[in-house]
């Protein structure tokens, strides 16, 4: 992979980290990286180990978990606050990555997490895909 492609992919990834709550889609991200959608998706997966859509949704679910732990927002409000436009898709993806529905996650007690610094809580509560969770050890 060309170093210029890596730089453009990193910028697109940084954009997803910053603008996860905005309407982003793979074609728009590919355009901002000056790549075709197919080349962008393939290159992103090679560079970062997952598709751009999957990466973006993981960022959104991470933020959703933080908002749900606070307990002062409804699941619907959280869904829209993290940039999702469909409550059904959000709930399905959340359940797939976290292993429980957003409502169940919100209802569960999170008091012990309140004393953990936010940067550490993000690492400890990072969503993983079900197939990764089934693996004996996560690197």
XYZ file of C-alpha atoms in Angstrom:
139
model
C 0.000 0.000 0.000
C 1.262 3.434 -0.961
C 2.220 5.754 1.940
C -0.094 8.430 0.483
C -2.992 5.972 0.732
C -2.086 5.268 4.361
C -2.080 8.989 5.151
C -5.488 9.462 3.489
C -6.899 6.415 5.287
C -5.621 7.696 8.635
C -7.262 11.066 7.986
C -10.557 9.332 7.193
C -10.235 7.250 10.384
C -9.502 10.387 12.409
C -12.558 12.014 10.844
C -14.709 9.073 11.981
C -13.303 9.437 15.499
C -14.097 13.157 15.563
C -17.364 13.246 13.619
C -18.971 9.912 14.613
C -22.155 11.793 15.526
C -22.530 13.319 12.066
C -24.087 11.682 9.031
C -21.108 9.816 7.583
C -21.206 7.109 4.973
C -18.516 5.117 3.210
C -18.911 6.877 -0.183
C -18.472 10.307 1.470
C -15.451 9.094 3.437
C -13.974 7.609 0.265
C -14.439 10.904 -1.573
C -12.699 12.792 1.234
C -9.804 10.312 0.937
C -9.714 10.819 -2.862
C -10.392 7.112 -3.459
C -13.125 5.102 -5.081
C -15.541 3.547 -2.601
C -14.345 0.021 -3.342
C -10.635 0.872 -3.111
C -11.231 2.854 0.087
C -13.158 0.002 1.742
C -10.608 -2.648 0.762
C -7.636 -0.504 1.750
C -9.218 0.522 5.053
C -9.820 -3.120 5.959
C -6.225 -4.045 5.101
C -4.849 -1.096 7.084
C -7.082 -1.305 10.165
C -8.487 -4.839 10.213
C -12.144 -3.926 9.792
C -14.389 -2.211 7.294
C -14.938 1.553 7.526
C -18.614 1.014 8.396
C -17.730 -1.420 11.151
C -15.130 0.965 12.567
C -17.578 3.876 12.551
C -20.303 1.835 14.231
C -17.854 0.666 16.916
C -17.010 4.313 17.680
C -20.716 5.138 17.850
C -21.463 2.223 20.161
C -18.544 3.176 22.444
C -20.014 6.648 22.820
C -23.525 5.258 23.229
C -22.334 3.061 26.088
C -20.915 6.111 27.867
C -24.166 8.041 27.419
C -26.281 5.086 28.552
C -24.119 4.610 31.667
C -24.946 8.191 32.665
C -28.611 7.185 32.706
C -30.066 10.610 31.916
C -30.930 9.968 28.254
C -33.408 7.633 26.638
C -32.169 4.958 24.245
C -33.784 6.872 21.365
C -32.012 10.097 22.337
C -28.695 8.240 22.603
C -29.262 6.644 19.201
C -29.601 10.030 17.514
C -26.889 11.671 19.651
C -24.270 9.241 18.323
C -25.231 9.777 14.684
C -27.477 6.790 14.026
C -30.671 7.456 12.103
C -32.510 4.201 12.761
C -33.351 3.034 16.270
C -33.785 -0.543 15.021
C -30.373 -0.655 13.322
C -28.751 1.020 16.326
C -30.307 -1.480 18.750
C -29.346 -4.445 16.573
C -25.742 -3.308 16.206
C -25.490 -2.419 19.897
C -26.766 -5.863 20.882
C -24.387 -7.529 18.415
C -21.341 -5.688 19.778
C -22.202 -5.473 23.479
C -24.153 -8.677 23.996
C -27.242 -7.018 25.452
C -29.798 -4.504 24.260
C -29.256 -0.781 24.856
C -32.225 -0.778 27.253
C -30.797 -3.647 29.283
C -27.365 -2.005 29.313
C -28.863 1.297 30.487
C -30.925 -0.406 33.213
C -27.940 -2.308 34.604
C -26.083 -0.637 37.477
C -22.935 1.193 36.437
C -21.946 2.768 39.768
C -18.511 1.060 39.918
C -17.659 2.566 36.515
C -18.264 6.053 37.890
C -14.944 6.009 39.788
C -12.942 4.900 36.744
C -11.364 7.722 34.712
C -13.204 8.123 31.385
C -10.122 7.268 29.291
C -9.730 3.946 31.130
C -13.476 3.247 31.090
C -13.406 3.569 27.296
C -10.716 0.895 27.049
C -12.406 -1.429 29.538
C -15.839 -1.131 27.964
C -14.791 -1.158 24.291
C -17.352 -3.143 22.309
C -16.102 -6.303 20.655
C -17.788 -8.445 18.083
C -19.374 -11.683 19.235
C -16.866 -13.820 17.313
C -14.023 -11.965 19.077
C -15.704 -12.467 22.443
C -15.826 -16.214 21.804
C -12.054 -16.329 21.205
C -10.082 -17.624 24.212
C -7.782 -14.584 24.440
C -8.006 -11.105 23.013
C -4.715 -9.458 22.100
